[in-house]
Amino acid sequence: MLLSNSEMIRNGLTSSIRIYCVSRQSVYLSTRYSHHNAEPPKWKKPERGCIKLNFDGSSRTKKASIGGVYRNHEGAFLLGYSERIEKATSCVAELVAVKRGLELALENGWLNVWIEGDAKFVVDLLLKPTRVKSKEHVKHASEIRMLASLLDHFDASHISRKGNKVADKLAKLGYEINKPTVWRDVPPADIARFLCEDAADN
């Protein structure tokens, strides 16, 4: 019996995962995916047929939150999400933001995805053979890699904080809401102006 992507995720099946190795203190990730090396100062639209996720994580003294936004080749808002999570470092929050974003992509049947964030360590962790000491980083990176293996194409890049302002606003919005929230088609008022600014710059 064939299982849907969401069922595969829930059941933890890994049969379609590309080869990667997790050692006791290191995670080595294969490089079959594309990688934009340059760090653009401004947000750029994806190509037609691809959708782009900008993600961000935020950490404060006793709490953390995540956020992300999906846009198409015209710069149009498709989906946004914000969520308060348990206490975490900023790096862990960034990784959780990516993981949640990829889960939403698979739920919506989006299989050509470009992700982008302002945390260079996280982008490098996902795309390069990287030695990682934190077991929590290894865990989240491995789960992200599993989700990414279910896509037809996965691309990732680093961007300046200025270029990632929409995701930053959504991550900070997570502190203010009582439960995980997903916006579809119509963005929250807090980010509307920044979406327009990004689209106008392209």
JSON list of C-alpha atoms in Angstrom, two decimals:
[
{"chain": "A", "resi": 1, "resn": "MET", "atom": "CA", "xyz": [0.00, 0.00, 0.00]},
{"chain": "A", "resi": 2, "resn": "LEU", "atom": "CA", "xyz": [1.35, 3.39, -0.93]},
{"chain": "A", "resi": 3, "resn": "LEU", "atom": "CA", "xyz": [1.68, 5.94, 1.80]},
{"chain": "A", "resi": 4, "resn": "SER", "atom": "CA", "xyz": [1.37, 9.71, 1.49]},
{"chain": "A", "resi": 5, "resn": "ASN", "atom": "CA", "xyz": [4.30, 11.95, 2.38]},
{"chain": "A", "resi": 6, "resn": "SER", "atom": "CA", "xyz": [2.60, 12.97, 5.63]},
{"chain": "A", "resi": 7, "resn": "GLU", "atom": "CA", "xyz": [2.10, 9.30, 6.57]},
{"chain": "A", "resi": 8, "resn": "MET", "atom": "CA", "xyz": [5.74, 8.61, 5.79]},
{"chain": "A", "resi": 9, "resn": "ILE", "atom": "CA", "xyz": [6.75, 11.47, 8.05]},
{"chain": "A", "resi": 10, "resn": "ARG", "atom": "CA", "xyz": [4.48, 10.31, 10.88]},
{"chain": "A", "resi": 11, "resn": "ASN", "atom": "CA", "xyz": [5.70, 6.73, 10.64]},
{"chain": "A", "resi": 12, "resn": "GLY", "atom": "CA", "xyz": [9.33, 7.76, 10.39]},
{"chain": "A", "resi": 13, "resn": "LEU", "atom": "CA", "xyz": [9.97, 5.76, 7.23]},
{"chain": "A", "resi": 14, "resn": "THR", "atom": "CA", "xyz": [13.35, 6.45, 5.67]},
{"chain": "A", "resi": 15, "resn": "SER", "atom": "CA", "xyz": [13.40, 4.19, 2.63]},
{"chain": "A", "resi": 16, "resn": "SER", "atom": "CA", "xyz": [13.56, 7.11, 0.20]},
{"chain": "A", "resi": 17, "resn": "ILE", "atom": "CA", "xyz": [16.24, 8.98, 2.08]},
{"chain": "A", "resi": 18, "resn": "ARG", "atom": "CA", "xyz": [19.49, 9.62, 0.21]},
{"chain": "A", "resi": 19, "resn": "ILE", "atom": "CA", "xyz": [22.57, 8.25, 1.93]},
{"chain": "A", "resi": 20, "resn": "TYR", "atom": "CA", "xyz": [23.95, 10.23, 4.81]},
{"chain": "A", "resi": 21, "resn": "CYS", "atom": "CA", "xyz": [25.75, 9.29, 7.95]},
{"chain": "A", "resi": 22, "resn": "VAL", "atom": "CA", "xyz": [25.19, 10.39, 11.52]},
{"chain": "A", "resi": 23, "resn": "SER", "atom": "CA", "xyz": [28.05, 9.56, 13.85]},
{"chain": "A", "resi": 24, "resn": "ARG", "atom": "CA", "xyz": [28.11, 9.97, 17.58]},
{"chain": "A", "resi": 25, "resn": "GLN", "atom": "CA", "xyz": [29.18, 13.62, 17.49]},
{"chain": "A", "resi": 26, "resn": "SER", "atom": "CA", "xyz": [29.12, 14.50, 13.82]},
{"chain": "A", "resi": 27, "resn": "VAL", "atom": "CA", "xyz": [26.66, 14.76, 10.99]},
{"chain": "A", "resi": 28, "resn": "TYR", "atom": "CA", "xyz": [27.89, 14.35, 7.42]},
{"chain": "A", "resi": 29, "resn": "LEU", "atom": "CA", "xyz": [25.36, 15.45, 4.84]},
{"chain": "A", "resi": 30, "resn": "SER", "atom": "CA", "xyz": [25.56, 14.60, 1.17]},
{"chain": "A", "resi": 31, "resn": "THR", "atom": "CA", "xyz": [25.67, 17.42, -1.38]},
{"chain": "A", "resi": 32, "resn": "ARG", "atom": "CA", "xyz": [23.20, 16.33, -4.02]},
{"chain": "A", "resi": 33, "resn": "TYR", "atom": "CA", "xyz": [21.27, 19.55, -3.49]},
{"chain": "A", "resi": 34, "resn": "SER", "atom": "CA", "xyz": [21.90, 22.93, -5.06]},
{"chain": "A", "resi": 35, "resn": "HIS", "atom": "CA", "xyz": [23.45, 25.76, -3.08]},
{"chain": "A", "resi": 36, "resn": "HIS", "atom": "CA", "xyz": [23.49, 29.46, -3.81]},
{"chain": "A", "resi": 37, "resn": "ASN", "atom": "CA", "xyz": [26.92, 30.57, -2.61]},
{"chain": "A", "resi": 38, "resn": "ALA", "atom": "CA", "xyz": [26.49, 34.32, -2.79]},
{"chain": "A", "resi": 39, "resn": "GLU", "atom": "CA", "xyz": [24.77, 36.25, -0.05]},
{"chain": "A", "resi": 40, "resn": "PRO", "atom": "CA", "xyz": [22.34, 38.66, -1.73]},
{"chain": "A", "resi": 41, "resn": "PRO", "atom": "CA", "xyz": [21.55, 41.83, 0.22]},
{"chain": "A", "resi": 42, "resn": "LYS", "atom": "CA", "xyz": [17.96, 41.78, -1.02]},
{"chain": "A", "resi": 43, "resn": "TRP", "atom": "CA", "xyz": [15.27, 39.14, -1.31]},
{"chain": "A", "resi": 44, "resn": "LYS", "atom": "CA", "xyz": [14.98, 37.63, -4.79]},
{"chain": "A", "resi": 45, "resn": "LYS", "atom": "CA", "xyz": [12.07, 35.83, -6.40]},
{"chain": "A", "resi": 46, "resn": "PRO", "atom": "CA", "xyz": [12.46, 32.13, -7.21]},
{"chain": "A", "resi": 47, "resn": "GLU", "atom": "CA", "xyz": [12.21, 30.88, -10.77]},
{"chain": "A", "resi": 48, "resn": "ARG", "atom": "CA", "xyz": [8.84, 29.83, -12.20]},
{"chain": "A", "resi": 49, "resn": "GLY", "atom": "CA", "xyz": [7.86, 26.41, -10.92]},
{"chain": "A", "resi": 50, "resn": "CYS", "atom": "CA", "xyz": [9.79, 26.86, -7.69]},
{"chain": "A", "resi": 51, "resn": "ILE", "atom": "CA", "xyz": [8.53, 28.24, -4.39]},
{"chain": "A", "resi": 52, "resn": "LYS", "atom": "CA", "xyz": [10.76, 29.92, -1.85]},
{"chain": "A", "resi": 53, "resn": "LEU", "atom": "CA", "xyz": [10.77, 29.59, 1.92]},
{"chain": "A", "resi": 54, "resn": "ASN", "atom": "CA", "xyz": [12.40, 32.27, 4.02]},
{"chain": "A", "resi": 55, "resn": "PHE", "atom": "CA", "xyz": [12.76, 31.08, 7.60]},
{"chain": "A", "resi": 56, "resn": "ASP", "atom": "CA", "xyz": [13.93, 32.50, 10.90]},
{"chain": "A", "resi": 57, "resn": "GLY", "atom": "CA", "xyz": [14.22, 31.52, 14.53]},
{"chain": "A", "resi": 58, "resn": "SER", "atom": "CA", "xyz": [14.36, 33.73, 17.58]},
{"chain": "A", "resi": 59, "resn": "SER", "atom": "CA", "xyz": [15.61, 32.97, 21.09]},
{"chain": "A", "resi": 60, "resn": "ARG", "atom": "CA", "xyz": [15.09, 34.91, 24.30]},
{"chain": "A", "resi": 61, "resn": "THR", "atom": "CA", "xyz": [15.98, 34.19, 27.92]},
{"chain": "A", "resi": 62, "resn": "LYS", "atom": "CA", "xyz": [13.21, 31.70, 28.69]},
{"chain": "A", "resi": 63, "resn": "LYS", "atom": "CA", "xyz": [11.50, 31.12, 25.36]},
{"chain": "A", "resi": 64, "resn": "ALA", "atom": "CA", "xyz": [11.97, 30.85, 21.62]},
{"chain": "A", "resi": 65, "resn": "SER", "atom": "CA", "xyz": [9.85, 31.17, 18.50]},
{"chain": "A", "resi": 66, "resn": "ILE", "atom": "CA", "xyz": [9.97, 30.38, 14.80]},
{"chain": "A", "resi": 67, "resn": "GLY", "atom": "CA", "xyz": [8.50, 31.77, 11.61]},
{"chain": "A", "resi": 68, "resn": "GLY", "atom": "CA", "xyz": [8.60, 31.38, 7.87]},
{"chain": "A", "resi": 69, "resn": "VAL", "atom": "CA", "xyz": [7.04, 32.56, 4.64]},
{"chain": "A", "resi": 70, "resn": "TYR", "atom": "CA", "xyz": [6.46, 30.88, 1.28]},
{"chain": "A", "resi": 71, "resn": "ARG", "atom": "CA", "xyz": [6.29, 32.96, -1.91]},
{"chain": "A", "resi": 72, "resn": "ASN", "atom": "CA", "xyz": [6.07, 32.09, -5.60]},
{"chain": "A", "resi": 73, "resn": "HIS", "atom": "CA", "xyz": [7.94, 33.29, -8.71]},
{"chain": "A", "resi": 74, "resn": "GLU", "atom": "CA", "xyz": [5.90, 36.49, -8.74]},
{"chain": "A", "resi": 75, "resn": "GLY", "atom": "CA", "xyz": [6.70, 37.27, -5.13]},
{"chain": "A", "resi": 76, "resn": "ALA", "atom": "CA", "xyz": [3.11, 36.54, -4.11]},
{"chain": "A", "resi": 77, "resn": "PHE", "atom": "CA", "xyz": [2.44, 35.33, -0.57]},
{"chain": "A", "resi": 78, "resn": "LEU", "atom": "CA", "xyz": [1.42, 31.68, -0.42]},
{"chain": "A", "resi": 79, "resn": "LEU", "atom": "CA", "xyz": [1.76, 30.73, 3.21]},
{"chain": "A", "resi": 80, "resn": "GLY", "atom": "CA", "xyz": [3.23, 31.99, 6.46]},
{"chain": "A", "resi": 81, "resn": "TYR", "atom": "CA", "xyz": [3.65, 30.42, 9.87]},
{"chain": "A", "resi": 82, "resn": "SER", "atom": "CA", "xyz": [4.53, 31.50, 13.40]},
{"chain": "A", "resi": 83, "resn": "GLU", "atom": "CA", "xyz": [4.93, 29.40, 16.50]},
{"chain": "A", "resi": 84, "resn": "ARG", "atom": "CA", "xyz": [6.27, 29.71, 20.01]},
{"chain": "A", "resi": 85, "resn": "ILE", "atom": "CA", "xyz": [8.46, 26.77, 20.96]},
{"chain": "A", "resi": 86, "resn": "GLU", "atom": "CA", "xyz": [10.08, 25.59, 24.15]},
{"chain": "A", "resi": 87, "resn": "LYS", "atom": "CA", "xyz": [13.28, 27.21, 25.38]},
{"chain": "A", "resi": 88, "resn": "ALA", "atom": "CA", "xyz": [15.99, 26.77, 22.74]},
{"chain": "A", "resi": 89, "resn": "THR", "atom": "CA", "xyz": [19.17, 28.33, 21.44]},
{"chain": "A", "resi": 90, "resn": "SER", "atom": "CA", "xyz": [18.92, 30.55, 18.38]},
{"chain": "A", "resi": 91, "resn": "CYS", "atom": "CA", "xyz": [20.51, 27.84, 16.23]},
{"chain": "A", "resi": 92, "resn": "VAL", "atom": "CA", "xyz": [18.01, 25.21, 17.36]},
{"chain": "A", "resi": 93, "resn": "ALA", "atom": "CA", "xyz": [15.17, 27.66, 16.73]},
{"chain": "A", "resi": 94, "resn": "GLU", "atom": "CA", "xyz": [16.46, 28.21, 13.20]},
{"chain": "A", "resi": 95, "resn": "LEU", "atom": "CA", "xyz": [16.60, 24.47, 12.57]},
{"chain": "A", "resi": 96, "resn": "VAL", "atom": "CA", "xyz": [13.08, 23.97, 13.92]},
{"chain": "A", "resi": 97, "resn": "ALA", "atom": "CA", "xyz": [11.86, 26.78, 11.65]},
{"chain": "A", "resi": 98, "resn": "VAL", "atom": "CA", "xyz": [13.31, 24.96, 8.61]},
{"chain": "A", "resi": 99, "resn": "LYS", "atom": "CA", "xyz": [11.82, 21.65, 9.70]},
{"chain": "A", "resi": 100, "resn": "ARG", "atom": "CA", "xyz": [8.36, 23.13, 10.16]},
{"chain": "A", "resi": 101, "resn": "GLY", "atom": "CA", "xyz": [8.60, 24.86, 6.80]},
{"chain": "A", "resi": 102, "resn": "LEU", "atom": "CA", "xyz": [9.46, 21.64, 4.97]},
{"chain": "A", "resi": 103, "resn": "GLU", "atom": "CA", "xyz": [6.64, 19.79, 6.73]},
{"chain": "A", "resi": 104, "resn": "LEU", "atom": "CA", "xyz": [4.24, 22.43, 5.40]},
{"chain": "A", "resi": 105, "resn": "ALA", "atom": "CA", "xyz": [5.69, 22.14, 1.90]},
{"chain": "A", "resi": 106, "resn": "LEU", "atom": "CA", "xyz": [5.06, 18.40, 1.85]},
{"chain": "A", "resi": 107, "resn": "GLU", "atom": "CA", "xyz": [1.57, 18.83, 3.28]},
{"chain": "A", "resi": 108, "resn": "ASN", "atom": "CA", "xyz": [0.78, 21.19, 0.39]},
{"chain": "A", "resi": 109, "resn": "GLY", "atom": "CA", "xyz": [2.43, 19.06, -2.28]},
{"chain": "A", "resi": 110, "resn": "TRP", "atom": "CA", "xyz": [5.18, 21.61, -3.00]},
{"chain": "A", "resi": 111, "resn": "LEU", "atom": "CA", "xyz": [8.13, 19.57, -4.20]},
{"chain": "A", "resi": 112, "resn": "ASN", "atom": "CA", "xyz": [10.43, 22.19, -5.76]},
{"chain": "A", "resi": 113, "resn": "VAL", "atom": "CA", "xyz": [11.58, 24.26, -2.81]},
{"chain": "A", "resi": 114, "resn": "TRP", "atom": "CA", "xyz": [14.28, 26.86, -2.25]},
{"chain": "A", "resi": 115, "resn": "ILE", "atom": "CA", "xyz": [14.90, 27.72, 1.39]},
{"chain": "A", "resi": 116, "resn": "GLU", "atom": "CA", "xyz": [16.75, 30.80, 2.56]},
{"chain": "A", "resi": 117, "resn": "GLY", "atom": "CA", "xyz": [17.75, 32.19, 5.94]},
{"chain": "A", "resi": 118, "resn": "ASP", "atom": "CA", "xyz": [20.13, 34.61, 7.60]},
{"chain": "A", "resi": 119, "resn": "ALA", "atom": "CA", "xyz": [21.79, 31.98, 9.82]},
{"chain": "A", "resi": 120, "resn": "LYS", "atom": "CA", "xyz": [24.81, 30.92, 7.77]},
{"chain": "A", "resi": 121, "resn": "PHE", "atom": "CA", "xyz": [25.72, 28.13, 10.17]},
{"chain": "A", "resi": 122, "resn": "VAL", "atom": "CA", "xyz": [22.34, 26.49, 9.60]},
{"chain": "A", "resi": 123, "resn": "VAL", "atom": "CA", "xyz": [22.59, 26.73, 5.80]},
{"chain": "A", "resi": 124, "resn": "ASP", "atom": "CA", "xyz": [26.13, 25.31, 5.89]},
{"chain": "A", "resi": 125, "resn": "LEU", "atom": "CA", "xyz": [25.03, 22.56, 8.26]},
{"chain": "A", "resi": 126, "resn": "LEU", "atom": "CA", "xyz": [22.37, 21.40, 5.81]},
{"chain": "A", "resi": 127, "resn": "LEU", "atom": "CA", "xyz": [24.49, 21.53, 2.68]},
{"chain": "A", "resi": 128, "resn": "LYS", "atom": "CA", "xyz": [28.12, 20.82, 3.52]},
{"chain": "A", "resi": 129, "resn": "PRO", "atom": "CA", "xyz": [29.99, 18.00, 5.24]},
{"chain": "A", "resi": 130, "resn": "THR", "atom": "CA", "xyz": [30.00, 19.64, 8.65]},
{"chain": "A", "resi": 131, "resn": "ARG", "atom": "CA", "xyz": [31.25, 18.43, 12.01]},
{"chain": "A", "resi": 132, "resn": "VAL", "atom": "CA", "xyz": [28.70, 19.11, 14.71]},
{"chain": "A", "resi": 133, "resn": "LYS", "atom": "CA", "xyz": [29.20, 18.55, 18.43]},
{"chain": "A", "resi": 134, "resn": "SER", "atom": "CA", "xyz": [25.65, 19.21, 19.60]},
{"chain": "A", "resi": 135, "resn": "LYS", "atom": "CA", "xyz": [23.44, 16.12, 19.62]},
{"chain": "A", "resi": 136, "resn": "GLU", "atom": "CA", "xyz": [20.39, 18.36, 19.32]},
{"chain": "A", "resi": 137, "resn": "HIS", "atom": "CA", "xyz": [21.80, 19.96, 16.16]},
{"chain": "A", "resi": 138, "resn": "VAL", "atom": "CA", "xyz": [22.48, 16.49, 14.75]},
{"chain": "A", "resi": 139, "resn": "LYS", "atom": "CA", "xyz": [18.93, 15.38, 15.51]},
{"chain": "A", "resi": 140, "resn": "HIS", "atom": "CA", "xyz": [17.24, 18.35, 13.85]},
{"chain": "A", "resi": 141, "resn": "ALA", "atom": "CA", "xyz": [19.59, 18.36, 10.86]},
{"chain": "A", "resi": 142, "resn": "SER", "atom": "CA", "xyz": [18.93, 14.66, 10.29]},
{"chain": "A", "resi": 143, "resn": "GLU", "atom": "CA", "xyz": [15.16, 15.18, 10.43]},
{"chain": "A", "resi": 144, "resn": "ILE", "atom": "CA", "xyz": [15.41, 18.09, 7.99]},
{"chain": "A", "resi": 145, "resn": "ARG", "atom": "CA", "xyz": [17.50, 15.97, 5.65]},
{"chain": "A", "resi": 146, "resn": "MET", "atom": "CA", "xyz": [14.86, 13.24, 5.74]},
{"chain": "A", "resi": 147, "resn": "LEU", "atom": "CA", "xyz": [12.13, 15.74, 4.83]},
{"chain": "A", "resi": 148, "resn": "ALA", "atom": "CA", "xyz": [14.25, 17.26, 2.07]},
{"chain": "A", "resi": 149, "resn": "SER", "atom": "CA", "xyz": [14.82, 13.83, 0.54]},
{"chain": "A", "resi": 150, "resn": "LEU", "atom": "CA", "xyz": [11.07, 13.62, -0.15]},
{"chain": "A", "resi": 151, "resn": "LEU", "atom": "CA", "xyz": [11.22, 16.68, -2.40]},
{"chain": "A", "resi": 152, "resn": "ASP", "atom": "CA", "xyz": [11.95, 16.62, -6.12]},
{"chain": "A", "resi": 153, "resn": "HIS", "atom": "CA", "xyz": [14.40, 19.49, -5.74]},
{"chain": "A", "resi": 154, "resn": "PHE", "atom": "CA", "xyz": [15.84, 21.26, -2.72]},
{"chain": "A", "resi": 155, "resn": "ASP", "atom": "CA", "xyz": [17.88, 24.43, -2.87]},
{"chain": "A", "resi": 156, "resn": "ALA", "atom": "CA", "xyz": [19.27, 26.56, -0.05]},
{"chain": "A", "resi": 157, "resn": "SER", "atom": "CA", "xyz": [21.04, 29.87, 0.41]},
{"chain": "A", "resi": 158, "resn": "HIS", "atom": "CA", "xyz": [22.18, 32.40, 2.96]},
{"chain": "A", "resi": 159, "resn": "ILE", "atom": "CA", "xyz": [20.85, 35.96, 2.87]},
{"chain": "A", "resi": 160, "resn": "SER", "atom": "CA", "xyz": [21.49, 39.11, 4.87]},
{"chain": "A", "resi": 161, "resn": "ARG", "atom": "CA", "xyz": [19.20, 39.93, 7.79]},
{"chain": "A", "resi": 162, "resn": "LYS", "atom": "CA", "xyz": [17.82, 42.86, 5.82]},
{"chain": "A", "resi": 163, "resn": "GLY", "atom": "CA", "xyz": [16.76, 40.51, 3.04]},
{"chain": "A", "resi": 164, "resn": "ASN", "atom": "CA", "xyz": [15.13, 38.16, 5.52]},
{"chain": "A", "resi": 165, "resn": "LYS", "atom": "CA", "xyz": [12.93, 40.73, 7.25]},
{"chain": "A", "resi": 166, "resn": "VAL", "atom": "CA", "xyz": [9.57, 39.05, 6.50]},
{"chain": "A", "resi": 167, "resn": "ALA", "atom": "CA", "xyz": [10.65, 35.81, 8.14]},
{"chain": "A", "resi": 168, "resn": "ASP", "atom": "CA", "xyz": [12.13, 37.78, 11.03]},
{"chain": "A", "resi": 169, "resn": "LYS", "atom": "CA", "xyz": [8.81, 39.52, 11.66]},
{"chain": "A", "resi": 170, "resn": "LEU", "atom": "CA", "xyz": [6.95, 36.21, 11.59]},
{"chain": "A", "resi": 171, "resn": "ALA", "atom": "CA", "xyz": [9.40, 34.62, 14.02]},
{"chain": "A", "resi": 172, "resn": "LYS", "atom": "CA", "xyz": [8.97, 37.47, 16.47]},
{"chain": "A", "resi": 173, "resn": "LEU", "atom": "CA", "xyz": [5.21, 37.33, 16.01]},
{"chain": "A", "resi": 174, "resn": "GLY", "atom": "CA", "xyz": [5.39, 33.83, 17.46]},
{"chain": "A", "resi": 175, "resn": "TYR", "atom": "CA", "xyz": [6.00, 35.29, 20.90]},
{"chain": "A", "resi": 176, "resn": "GLU", "atom": "CA", "xyz": [2.65, 37.07, 20.77]},
{"chain": "A", "resi": 177, "resn": "ILE", "atom": "CA", "xyz": [0.35, 34.24, 19.72]},
{"chain": "A", "resi": 178, "resn": "ASN", "atom": "CA", "xyz": [-1.07, 31.52, 21.94]},
{"chain": "A", "resi": 179, "resn": "LYS", "atom": "CA", "xyz": [-0.90, 28.62, 19.51]},
{"chain": "A", "resi": 180, "resn": "PRO", "atom": "CA", "xyz": [0.90, 27.65, 16.28]},
{"chain": "A", "resi": 181, "resn": "THR", "atom": "CA", "xyz": [-0.62, 29.65, 13.42]},
{"chain": "A", "resi": 182, "resn": "VAL", "atom": "CA", "xyz": [-0.55, 29.19, 9.65]},
{"chain": "A", "resi": 183, "resn": "TRP", "atom": "CA", "xyz": [-1.77, 31.87, 7.25]},
{"chain": "A", "resi": 184, "resn": "ARG", "atom": "CA", "xyz": [-2.73, 30.82, 3.73]},
{"chain": "A", "resi": 185, "resn": "ASP", "atom": "CA", "xyz": [-3.06, 33.22, 0.78]},
{"chain": "A", "resi": 186, "resn": "VAL", "atom": "CA", "xyz": [-3.69, 36.28, 2.99]},
{"chain": "A", "resi": 187, "resn": "PRO", "atom": "CA", "xyz": [-0.73, 37.39, 5.15]},
{"chain": "A", "resi": 188, "resn": "PRO", "atom": "CA", "xyz": [-1.00, 38.87, 8.65]},
{"chain": "A", "resi": 189, "resn": "ALA", "atom": "CA", "xyz": [-1.13, 42.66, 8.60]},
{"chain": "A", "resi": 190, "resn": "ASP", "atom": "CA", "xyz": [2.23, 42.85, 10.41]},
{"chain": "A", "resi": 191, "resn": "ILE", "atom": "CA", "xyz": [4.18, 41.73, 7.35]},
{"chain": "A", "resi": 192, "resn": "ALA", "atom": "CA", "xyz": [2.11, 43.11, 4.43]},
{"chain": "A", "resi": 193, "resn": "ARG", "atom": "CA", "xyz": [4.32, 46.19, 3.97]},
{"chain": "A", "resi": 194, "resn": "PHE", "atom": "CA", "xyz": [7.53, 44.15, 3.95]},
{"chain": "A", "resi": 195, "resn": "LEU", "atom": "CA", "xyz": [6.11, 41.72, 1.39]},
{"chain": "A", "resi": 196, "resn": "CYS", "atom": "CA", "xyz": [5.35, 44.66, -0.90]},
{"chain": "A", "resi": 197, "resn": "GLU", "atom": "CA", "xyz": [8.83, 46.09, -0.42]},
{"chain": "A", "resi": 198, "resn": "ASP", "atom": "CA", "xyz": [10.49, 42.78, -1.33]},
{"chain": "A", "resi": 199, "resn": "ALA", "atom": "CA", "xyz": [8.33, 42.37, -4.43]},
{"chain": "A", "resi": 200, "resn": "ALA", "atom": "CA", "xyz": [9.00, 45.94, -5.54]},
{"chain": "A", "resi": 201, "resn": "ASP", "atom": "CA", "xyz": [12.78, 45.43, -5.31]},
{"chain": "A", "resi": 202, "resn": "ASN", "atom": "CA", "xyz": [12.68, 42.60, -7.89]}
]
